[in-house]
mmCIF file of C-alpha atoms in Angstrom:
data_model
loop_
_atom_site.group_PDB
_atom_site.id
_atom_site.type_symbol
_atom_site.label_atom_id
_atom_site.label_comp_id
_atom_site.label_asym_id
_atom_site.label_seq_id
_atom_site.Cartn_x
_atom_site.Cartn_y
_atom_site.Cartn_z
ATOM 1 C CA MET W 7 119.049 113.847 2.502
ATOM 2 C CA THR W 8 116.747 112.460 5.209
ATOM 3 C CA THR W 9 116.905 108.675 5.542
ATOM 4 C CA ILE W 10 113.515 106.998 5.462
ATOM 5 C CA TYR W 11 113.755 103.720 7.360
ATOM 6 C CA ASP W 12 111.537 100.719 6.864
ATOM 7 C CA VAL W 13 110.906 100.528 10.606
ATOM 8 C CA ALA W 14 111.535 102.972 13.443
ATOM 9 C CA VAL W 15 111.158 101.339 16.855
ATOM 10 C CA VAL W 16 110.618 103.633 19.839
ATOM 11 C CA GLY W 17 111.768 101.871 23.001
ATOM 12 C CA ALA W 18 114.680 99.454 23.415
ATOM 13 C CA GLY W 19 113.210 97.240 26.108
ATOM 14 C CA PRO W 20 112.604 93.527 25.431
ATOM 15 C CA ALA W 21 109.647 93.997 23.056
ATOM 16 C CA GLY W 22 111.239 96.814 21.043
ATOM 17 C CA ARG W 23 114.629 95.174 20.864
ATOM 18 C CA VAL W 24 113.144 91.837 19.784
ATOM 19 C CA LEU W 25 111.213 93.518 16.994
ATOM 20 C CA ALA W 26 114.196 95.562 15.809
ATOM 21 C CA HIS W 27 116.438 92.464 15.899
ATOM 22 C CA ARG W 28 114.026 90.449 13.785
ATOM 23 C CA ALA W 29 113.487 93.324 11.346
ATOM 24 C CA LEU W 30 117.243 93.521 10.825
ATOM 25 C CA ALA W 31 117.381 89.765 10.248
ATOM 26 C CA ALA W 32 114.799 90.236 7.495
ATOM 27 C CA GLY W 33 116.981 92.823 5.782
ATOM 28 C CA LEU W 34 114.915 95.884 6.697
ATOM 29 C CA ARG W 35 116.373 99.328 7.376
ATOM 30 C CA VAL W 36 115.849 99.916 11.090
ATOM 31 C CA ALA W 37 116.139 102.831 13.502
ATOM 32 C CA VAL W 38 115.829 102.445 17.276
ATOM 33 C CA VAL W 39 114.999 105.495 19.390
ATOM 34 C CA ASP W 40 115.541 105.268 23.140
ATOM 35 C CA PRO W 41 117.125 107.688 25.657
ATOM 36 C CA ASP W 42 119.282 104.895 27.095
ATOM 37 C CA PRO W 43 119.324 102.051 24.552
ATOM 38 C CA ASP W 44 122.049 100.060 26.334
ATOM 39 C CA ARG W 45 120.624 100.169 29.853
ATOM 40 C CA GLN W 46 120.855 96.774 31.514
ATOM 41 C CA TRP W 47 117.643 94.849 32.040
ATOM 42 C CA SER W 48 117.130 93.460 35.532
ATOM 43 C CA ALA W 49 113.723 91.746 35.569
ATOM 44 C CA THR W 50 113.287 87.967 35.614
ATOM 45 C CA TYR W 51 111.610 86.688 32.450
ATOM 46 C CA GLY W 52 109.833 83.343 32.569
ATOM 47 C CA MET W 53 107.721 81.737 29.855
ATOM 48 C CA TYR W 54 106.374 78.454 28.607
ATOM 49 C CA THR W 55 109.082 76.715 26.626
ATOM 50 C CA ALA W 56 106.759 76.197 23.656
ATOM 51 C CA ASP W 57 106.598 79.985 23.269
ATOM 52 C CA LEU W 58 110.281 80.173 22.319
ATOM 53 C CA PRO W 59 110.512 80.675 18.535
ATOM 54 C CA ASP W 60 112.886 78.598 16.427
ATOM 55 C CA TRP W 61 115.281 81.509 15.971
ATOM 56 C CA PHE W 62 115.714 82.084 19.716
ATOM 57 C CA ASP W 63 119.333 81.709 20.878
ATOM 58 C CA ARG W 64 119.317 78.914 23.456
ATOM 59 C CA ALA W 65 122.407 80.441 25.076
ATOM 60 C CA ALA W 66 119.982 82.922 26.659
ATOM 61 C CA ILE W 67 118.252 80.201 28.694
ATOM 62 C CA ALA W 68 119.199 80.251 32.380
ATOM 63 C CA ALA W 69 117.112 77.268 33.501
ATOM 64 C CA SER W 70 114.422 75.049 32.092
ATOM 65 C CA ALA W 71 112.159 72.231 33.257
ATOM 66 C CA PRO W 72 109.818 69.835 31.413
ATOM 67 C CA SER W 73 106.915 70.556 33.769
ATOM 68 C CA ILE W 74 105.498 73.042 36.234
ATOM 69 C CA THR W 75 104.150 72.393 39.726
ATOM 70 C CA VAL W 76 101.121 74.084 41.246
ATOM 71 C CA PHE W 77 99.570 73.849 44.706
ATOM 72 C CA THR W 78 95.865 74.712 44.576
ATOM 73 C CA PRO W 79 96.256 73.667 47.435
ATOM 74 C CA THR W 80 96.552 70.103 46.061
ATOM 75 C CA GLU W 81 99.943 69.484 44.473
ATOM 76 C CA ARG W 82 99.741 68.979 40.727
ATOM 77 C CA VAL W 83 102.563 68.433 38.254
ATOM 78 C CA VAL W 84 101.489 69.777 34.868
ATOM 79 C CA PRO W 85 103.337 68.837 31.636
ATOM 80 C CA HIS W 86 104.083 72.360 30.446
ATOM 81 C CA GLY W 87 107.770 73.005 29.797
ATOM 82 C CA TYR W 88 108.880 76.192 31.527
ATOM 83 C CA THR W 89 111.930 78.348 30.879
ATOM 84 C CA ILE W 90 113.657 81.164 32.741
ATOM 85 C CA LEU W 91 115.807 83.442 30.623
ATOM 86 C CA ASP W 92 119.291 84.635 31.459
ATOM 87 C CA THR W 93 118.314 88.296 31.311
ATOM 88 C CA ALA W 94 121.754 89.713 30.528
ATOM 89 C CA GLN W 95 122.452 87.085 27.875
ATOM 90 C CA PHE W 96 118.982 87.526 26.390
ATOM 91 C CA GLN W 97 119.657 91.216 25.913
ATOM 92 C CA HIS W 98 123.118 90.500 24.519
ATOM 93 C CA THR W 99 121.823 88.041 21.898
ATOM 94 C CA LEU W 100 119.340 90.571 20.508
ATOM 95 C CA THR W 101 121.985 92.321 18.462
ATOM 96 C CA LEU W 102 121.210 95.577 16.668
ATOM 97 C CA ASN W 103 124.087 95.467 14.201
ATOM 98 C CA GLY W 104 123.202 97.600 11.192
ATOM 99 C CA ALA W 105 120.487 99.625 12.930
ATOM 100 C CA ALA W 106 120.640 103.362 13.531
ATOM 101 C CA VAL W 107 120.514 103.416 17.326
ATOM 102 C CA LEU W 108 119.604 106.922 18.470
ATOM 103 C CA ALA W 109 119.957 107.829 22.156
ATOM 104 C CA ARG W 110 117.113 110.332 22.208
ATOM 105 C CA TYR W 111 113.778 110.954 23.910
ATOM 106 C CA ALA W 112 110.706 110.730 21.705
ATOM 107 C CA ALA W 113 108.414 113.720 22.199
ATOM 108 C CA ALA W 114 105.775 112.803 19.619
ATOM 109 C CA VAL W 115 105.165 109.600 17.684
ATOM 110 C CA THR W 116 102.970 109.145 14.615
ATOM 111 C CA ALA W 117 102.538 106.371 12.071
ATOM 112 C CA SER W 118 105.544 107.560 10.059
ATOM 113 C CA THR W 119 107.496 110.074 12.152
ATOM 114 C CA VAL W 120 109.253 110.194 15.503
ATOM 115 C CA THR W 121 109.866 113.729 16.717
ATOM 116 C CA CYS W 122 112.552 113.848 19.398
ATOM 117 C CA THR W 123 112.911 116.353 22.223
ATOM 118 C CA ASP W 124 116.063 117.754 20.593
ATOM 119 C CA GLY W 125 113.995 118.714 17.538
ATOM 120 C CA SER W 126 115.309 115.959 15.286
ATOM 121 C CA ARG W 127 112.956 113.704 13.353
ATOM 122 C CA VAL W 128 113.128 110.077 12.341
ATOM 123 C CA ARG W 129 110.994 109.022 9.393
ATOM 124 C CA ALA W 130 109.974 105.493 8.504
ATOM 125 C CA ARG W 131 107.427 103.553 6.505
ATOM 126 C CA TYR W 132 106.265 102.112 9.824
ATOM 127 C CA VAL W 133 106.791 103.518 13.309
ATOM 128 C CA VAL W 134 106.393 101.125 16.234
ATOM 129 C CA ASP W 135 105.799 102.339 19.789
ATOM 130 C CA ALA W 136 107.287 99.757 22.159
ATOM 131 C CA ARG W 137 107.857 101.905 25.227
ATOM 132 C CA GLY W 138 106.224 99.515 27.670
ATOM 133 C CA ALA W 139 103.276 99.849 30.024
ATOM 134 C CA ARG W 140 103.941 101.874 33.167
ATOM 135 C CA THR W 141 101.676 101.866 36.201
ATOM 136 C CA ALA W 142 101.930 105.656 36.428
ATOM 137 C CA ASP W 143 100.384 105.963 32.971
ATOM 138 C CA HIS W 144 97.471 103.633 33.770
ATOM 139 C CA PRO W 145 96.724 104.033 37.513
ATOM 140 C CA ALA W 146 93.138 102.773 37.335
ATOM 141 C CA ARG W 147 93.925 99.517 35.536
ATOM 142 C CA PRO W 148 94.126 96.136 37.327
ATOM 143 C CA ARG W 149 97.753 95.477 38.280
ATOM 144 C CA GLN W 150 100.041 92.626 39.163
ATOM 145 C CA THR W 151 102.464 93.119 42.042
ATOM 146 C CA ALA W 152 105.197 90.853 43.397
ATOM 147 C CA VAL W 153 108.211 90.907 45.688
ATOM 148 C CA GLY W 154 110.994 88.360 45.381
ATOM 149 C CA SER W 155 114.262 87.304 46.925
ATOM 150 C CA VAL W 156 117.095 85.261 45.411
ATOM 151 C CA ASP W 157 119.062 82.674 47.347
ATOM 152 C CA GLN W 158 121.355 79.751 46.705
ATOM 153 C CA SER W 159 119.498 76.557 45.847
ATOM 154 C CA ASP W 160 119.909 73.676 43.404
ATOM 155 C CA ASP W 161 116.192 72.850 43.394
ATOM 156 C CA PRO W 162 115.196 72.669 39.679
ATOM 157 C CA THR W 163 111.435 72.590 40.319
ATOM 158 C CA MET W 164 109.408 75.334 38.665
ATOM 159 C CA VAL W 165 106.524 76.192 41.011
ATOM 160 C CA LEU W 166 104.186 78.410 39.054
ATOM 161 C CA MET W 167 101.677 78.935 41.859
ATOM 162 C CA ASP W 168 101.598 77.863 45.494
ATOM 163 C CA TRP W 169 98.233 78.891 46.955
ATOM 164 C CA ARG W 170 98.659 76.956 50.208
ATOM 165 C CA PRO W 171 97.578 78.814 53.367
ATOM 166 C CA ALA W 172 101.031 80.084 54.253
ATOM 167 C CA ALA W 173 100.807 82.334 51.238
ATOM 168 C CA ARG W 174 97.564 83.865 52.393
ATOM 169 C CA THR W 175 98.560 85.540 55.627
ATOM 170 C CA SER W 176 96.482 88.290 55.565
ATOM 171 C CA LEU W 177 95.356 91.848 54.698
ATOM 172 C CA ALA W 178 91.644 91.809 55.344
ATOM 173 C CA GLY W 179 89.712 92.347 52.182
ATOM 174 C CA ALA W 180 92.822 92.187 49.996
ATOM 175 C CA PRO W 181 93.313 89.634 47.225
ATOM 176 C CA PRO W 182 95.235 86.517 48.225
ATOM 177 C CA SER W 183 98.785 85.996 47.053
ATOM 178 C CA PHE W 184 100.709 82.935 45.943
ATOM 179 C CA SER W 185 104.353 81.928 45.951
ATOM 180 C CA TYR W 186 106.210 81.688 42.635
ATOM 181 C CA ARG W 187 109.460 79.709 42.931
ATOM 182 C CA VAL W 188 111.772 79.136 39.985
ATOM 183 C CA ALA W 189 115.342 78.108 39.276
ATOM 184 C CA LEU W 190 117.582 80.853 37.881
ATOM 185 C CA GLY W 191 120.555 78.677 37.007
ATOM 186 C CA ALA W 192 124.027 78.707 38.587
ATOM 187 C CA GLY W 193 122.611 77.361 41.855
ATOM 188 C CA ARG W 194 120.249 80.289 42.411
ATOM 189 C CA ARG W 195 116.500 80.353 42.990
ATOM 190 C CA LEU W 196 113.894 83.116 43.006
ATOM 191 C CA VAL W 197 111.082 83.004 45.561
ATOM 192 C CA GLU W 198 108.465 85.628 44.818
ATOM 193 C CA GLU W 199 105.206 86.416 46.589
ATOM 194 C CA THR W 200 102.726 87.462 43.920
ATOM 195 C CA CYS W 201 99.365 89.167 43.724
ATOM 196 C CA LEU W 202 98.088 87.923 40.375
ATOM 197 C CA ALA W 203 95.636 90.770 39.826
ATOM 198 C CA GLY W 204 94.082 93.488 41.907
ATOM 199 C CA ALA W 205 92.333 96.802 41.504
ATOM 200 C CA PRO W 206 94.073 97.885 43.624
ATOM 201 C CA PRO W 207 96.495 94.976 44.188
ATOM 202 C CA ILE W 208 98.293 94.062 47.387
ATOM 203 C CA ASP W 209 101.031 96.631 47.904
ATOM 204 C CA VAL W 210 104.658 95.594 47.727
ATOM 205 C CA ASP W 211 105.355 96.180 51.430
ATOM 206 C CA ALA W 212 102.651 93.685 52.384
ATOM 207 C CA LEU W 213 103.964 91.189 49.832
ATOM 208 C CA ALA W 214 107.499 91.605 51.175
ATOM 209 C CA GLU W 215 106.202 90.719 54.633
ATOM 210 C CA ARG W 216 104.360 87.688 53.288
ATOM 211 C CA ASN W 217 107.510 86.545 51.498
ATOM 212 C CA ARG W 218 109.494 86.953 54.725
ATOM 213 C CA LEU W 219 106.940 84.936 56.701
ATOM 214 C CA ARG W 220 107.002 82.192 54.106
ATOM 215 C CA THR W 221 110.755 81.981 53.568
ATOM 216 C CA ASP W 222 112.477 83.816 56.463
ATOM 217 C CA ARG W 223 114.114 85.963 53.788
ATOM 218 C CA ALA W 224 114.092 89.630 54.720
ATOM 219 C CA HIS W 225 116.027 90.879 51.692
ATOM 220 C CA VAL W 226 114.278 92.029 48.523
ATOM 221 C CA ASP W 227 115.879 91.428 45.129
ATOM 222 C CA GLU W 228 112.967 92.050 42.775
ATOM 223 C CA LEU W 229 109.901 94.302 42.794
ATOM 224 C CA VAL W 230 107.099 93.929 40.254
ATOM 225 C CA ASP W 231 104.257 96.379 39.652
ATOM 226 C CA PHE W 232 102.642 96.718 36.247
ATOM 227 C CA PRO W 233 99.170 97.120 34.706
ATOM 228 C CA LEU W 234 97.720 93.877 33.366
ATOM 229 C CA GLN W 235 95.704 95.616 30.725
ATOM 230 C CA VAL W 236 96.493 98.984 29.187
ATOM 231 C CA ASP W 237 93.651 99.206 26.704
ATOM 232 C CA ALA W 238 90.350 97.355 26.402
ATOM 233 C CA ARG W 239 90.682 97.534 22.604
ATOM 234 C CA PRO W 240 94.393 97.656 21.685
ATOM 235 C CA TRP W 241 93.565 97.173 18.014
ATOM 236 C CA ALA W 242 91.658 100.495 17.862
ATOM 237 C CA ARG W 243 93.801 103.299 16.466
ATOM 238 C CA SER W 244 93.602 106.320 14.212
ATOM 239 C CA ALA W 245 95.174 106.352 10.752
ATOM 240 C CA ASP W 246 98.108 108.441 12.007
ATOM 241 C CA SER W 247 98.858 106.398 15.125
ATOM 242 C CA PRO W 248 101.950 104.169 15.328
ATOM 243 C CA LEU W 249 101.725 100.432 15.731
ATOM 244 C CA ARG W 250 101.922 99.712 19.459
ATOM 245 C CA PHE W 251 103.904 96.592 20.265
ATOM 246 C CA GLY W 252 104.644 94.679 23.462
ATOM 247 C CA ALA W 253 102.861 95.268 26.762
ATOM 248 C CA VAL W 254 101.710 98.746 25.723
ATOM 249 C CA GLY W 255 100.170 97.304 22.568
ATOM 250 C CA GLY W 256 98.059 94.561 24.111
ATOM 251 C CA LEU W 257 100.679 91.801 23.815
ATOM 252 C CA MET W 258 100.266 90.849 27.444
ATOM 253 C CA ASN W 259 98.109 87.967 28.522
ATOM 254 C CA PRO W 260 95.507 89.556 30.850
ATOM 255 C CA ALA W 261 95.247 86.261 32.720
ATOM 256 C CA THR W 262 98.943 85.878 33.556
ATOM 257 C CA GLY W 263 100.765 89.140 32.939
ATOM 258 C CA TYR W 264 103.194 87.391 30.574
ATOM 259 C CA SER W 265 104.258 89.583 27.658
ATOM 260 C CA VAL W 266 107.833 88.737 26.613
ATOM 261 C CA GLY W 267 106.875 85.344 25.192
ATOM 262 C CA GLN W 268 104.011 86.912 23.250
ATOM 263 C CA SER W 269 106.336 89.599 21.871
ATOM 264 C CA LEU W 270 108.881 86.973 20.819
ATOM 265 C CA ARG W 271 106.315 85.094 18.773
ATOM 266 C CA ALA W 272 104.498 88.162 17.445
ATOM 267 C CA SER W 273 107.654 89.904 16.227
ATOM 268 C CA ASP W 274 107.857 87.815 13.061
ATOM 269 C CA VAL W 275 104.144 88.363 12.402
ATOM 270 C CA VAL W 276 104.822 92.105 12.270
ATOM 271 C CA VAL W 277 108.088 91.809 10.329
ATOM 272 C CA ASP W 278 106.646 89.418 7.748
ATOM 273 C CA ALA W 279 103.755 91.825 7.161
ATOM 274 C CA ILE W 280 106.137 94.747 6.627
ATOM 275 C CA VAL W 281 108.277 92.740 4.217
ATOM 276 C CA ALA W 282 105.135 91.842 2.270
ATOM 277 C CA ASP W 283 103.998 95.485 2.386
ATOM 278 C CA ARG W 284 100.857 94.574 4.295
ATOM 279 C CA ASP W 285 99.488 96.603 7.216
ATOM 280 C CA PRO W 286 101.119 94.936 10.259
ATOM 281 C CA HIS W 287 98.439 96.288 12.569
ATOM 282 C CA HIS W 288 95.666 94.440 10.748
ATOM 283 C CA VAL W 289 97.753 91.275 10.485
ATOM 284 C CA LEU W 290 98.632 91.334 14.187
ATOM 285 C CA TRP W 291 95.075 92.000 15.286
ATOM 286 C CA SER W 292 93.114 89.515 13.235
ATOM 287 C CA ALA W 293 89.493 88.794 14.142
ATOM 288 C CA HIS W 294 90.618 85.721 16.092
ATOM 289 C CA ALA W 295 93.249 87.695 17.998
ATOM 290 C CA ARG W 296 90.701 90.355 18.935
ATOM 291 C CA LEU W 297 88.195 87.762 20.125
ATOM 292 C CA ALA W 298 90.824 85.885 22.158
ATOM 293 C CA TYR W 299 91.828 89.151 23.819
ATOM 294 C CA ARG W 300 88.212 90.003 24.666
ATOM 295 C CA LEU W 301 87.645 86.552 26.171
ATOM 296 C CA ARG W 302 90.764 86.756 28.331
ATOM 297 C CA THR W 303 89.777 90.253 29.437
ATOM 298 C CA LEU W 304 86.419 88.857 30.523
ATOM 299 C CA GLY W 305 88.298 86.170 32.432
ATOM 300 C CA LEU W 306 90.371 88.824 34.208
ATOM 301 C CA ARG W 307 87.242 90.749 35.219
ATOM 302 C CA VAL W 308 85.717 87.571 36.647
ATOM 303 C CA LEU W 309 88.873 86.790 38.653
ATOM 304 C CA LEU W 310 88.796 90.280 40.186
ATOM 305 C CA THR W 311 85.335 89.573 41.649
ATOM 306 C CA LEU W 312 86.141 86.238 43.314
ATOM 307 C CA ARG W 313 86.669 85.882 47.058
ATOM 308 C CA PRO W 314 90.014 84.397 48.209
ATOM 309 C CA ASP W 315 88.622 80.877 48.658
ATOM 310 C CA GLU W 316 86.849 81.066 45.295
ATOM 311 C CA LEU W 317 90.002 82.244 43.545
ATOM 312 C CA VAL W 318 91.973 79.244 44.810
ATOM 313 C CA ALA W 319 89.106 76.913 43.867
ATOM 314 C CA PHE W 320 89.045 78.469 40.397
ATOM 315 C CA PHE W 321 92.726 77.686 39.787
ATOM 316 C CA ASP W 322 92.302 74.202 41.250
ATOM 317 C CA THR W 323 89.612 73.643 38.626
ATOM 318 C CA PHE W 324 91.685 75.196 35.856
ATOM 319 C CA PHE W 325 94.640 72.889 36.505
ATOM 320 C CA ARG W 326 92.334 69.855 36.458
ATOM 321 C CA THR W 327 91.422 70.516 32.823
ATOM 322 C CA ASP W 328 93.218 69.028 29.836
ATOM 323 C CA PRO W 329 96.799 70.442 29.772
ATOM 324 C CA THR W 330 96.400 71.194 26.068
ATOM 325 C CA LEU W 331 93.444 73.452 26.828
ATOM 326 C CA GLN W 332 95.369 75.068 29.666
ATOM 327 C CA TYR W 333 98.155 75.973 27.286
ATOM 328 C CA ARG W 334 95.747 77.331 24.696
ATOM 329 C CA TYR W 335 94.268 79.676 27.295
ATOM 330 C CA LEU W 336 97.619 80.742 28.706
ATOM 331 C CA CYS W 337 99.540 81.221 25.486
ATOM 332 C CA GLY W 338 97.631 81.197 22.197
ATOM 333 C CA ARG W 339 97.493 84.925 21.402
ATOM 334 C CA ASP W 340 95.101 84.477 18.491
ATOM 335 C CA ASP W 341 93.618 81.113 19.446
ATOM 336 C CA ALA W 342 90.063 82.282 20.186
ATOM 337 C CA VAL W 343 88.638 78.779 19.773
ATOM 338 C CA GLY W 344 91.163 77.360 22.246
ATOM 339 C CA VAL W 345 90.453 80.106 24.789
ATOM 340 C CA LEU W 346 86.706 79.542 24.522
ATOM 341 C CA ARG W 347 87.070 75.762 24.856
ATOM 342 C CA SER W 348 89.323 76.190 27.880
ATOM 343 C CA MET W 349 86.832 78.532 29.556
ATOM 344 C CA ALA W 350 84.017 76.073 28.861
ATOM 345 C CA ALA W 351 86.052 73.212 30.357
ATOM 346 C CA VAL W 352 86.686 75.174 33.564
ATOM 347 C CA PHE W 353 83.019 76.105 33.834
ATOM 348 C CA THR W 354 81.952 72.480 33.358
ATOM 349 C CA LEU W 355 84.367 71.132 35.993
ATOM 350 C CA ALA W 356 83.829 73.864 38.585
ATOM 351 C CA PRO W 357 81.764 73.163 41.720
ATOM 352 C CA MET W 358 78.173 74.393 41.364
ATOM 353 C CA ARG W 359 78.606 77.320 43.771
ATOM 354 C CA LEU W 360 81.715 78.550 41.950
ATOM 355 C CA ARG W 361 80.000 78.012 38.604
ATOM 356 C CA LEU W 362 77.143 80.282 39.683
ATOM 357 C CA ARG W 363 79.557 82.939 40.933
ATOM 358 C CA VAL W 364 81.504 82.894 37.666
ATOM 359 C CA ALA W 365 78.298 83.063 35.614
ATOM 360 C CA VAL W 366 76.929 86.008 37.603
ATOM 361 C CA SER W 367 80.265 87.851 37.416
ATOM 362 C CA ALA W 368 80.561 87.269 33.669
ATOM 363 C CA VAL W 369 77.001 88.439 32.947
ATOM 364 C CA SER W 370 77.453 91.483 35.174
ATOM 365 C CA SER W 371 80.725 92.389 33.473
ATOM 366 C CA LEU W 372 79.199 92.017 29.994
ATOM 367 C CA SER W 373 76.194 94.116 30.998
ATOM 368 C CA ARG W 374 78.368 96.932 32.341
ATOM 369 C CA ARG W 375 80.428 96.878 29.174
ATOM 370 C CA ALA W 376 77.354 96.954 26.957
ATOM 371 C CA SER W 377 75.956 99.968 28.811
ATOM 372 C CA SER W 378 79.243 101.932 28.831
#
């Protein structure tokens, strides 16, 4: 007799594993389909501490600080707690005890069936596609790129962005980059040169050179290259489509590229809906969530049009706003009111020339969207 699971999760990366782990905790019957479900994760995951849900195992925290520092180029210490996860421990704490873990490739995925390349099928009341967002699948989308090196350091400061001139050594016409510097625990520190968003972004070889010029570190320990936005309307789907979850399902902040924190908090939204026999897709993508996503997407389009000096001035203005509004823009997945208020605060505080540039870019972007 074919087992019909409550949830079948395709993809055992952070988003898929988080969702499967929480579904198991809720007593649901869970299957996980992934060709290599135990592969070791290697990326560095950072997030605002307030995004950690109550159930999160604190043993998976590598380092944490009560504030972040930005240089825009003025130094500002902002009261947002920031946490770096111990990647290996994070993966280890997301146990899948009781799940059917199937080491298979998914060839076709629908709302209720996963058809694997070996011909087998997995059936479930809800199928979730959490296979991540790959640059190769979305080559035309704006991307974030970064190159980092890890060295020994006891400096606990979390530097979210350092836009000072040393970070902007040059490619003519290319977006500027900033330095991201965070503690990893155990006396280690990551220094990463980052292109926040580009279409196309600064390539990793150029970022590696910028990181070397800034730090004298020639070695490369981490490469980042992913699309910031997979779909302009991630809530749009046919009746037979699976629920997309994680970066591939729109759970990535288009302004920052952060997705793991959003997946952590959204996992219980999905699981609670399934337990209550409500459509998790509609619960996840409420009207407020859709509006917040549209507003942040507009913000991303505006950032892509700014010149290097304007981009730095924009972030200088952003980090002069009320920290509560900053957080609402950076983290509140369905906080449309907070996102709108934050955008209004930035616009009000911005210098007149930047305000005009932002207004023209926003109107132009909205006009192109309306005509497409």
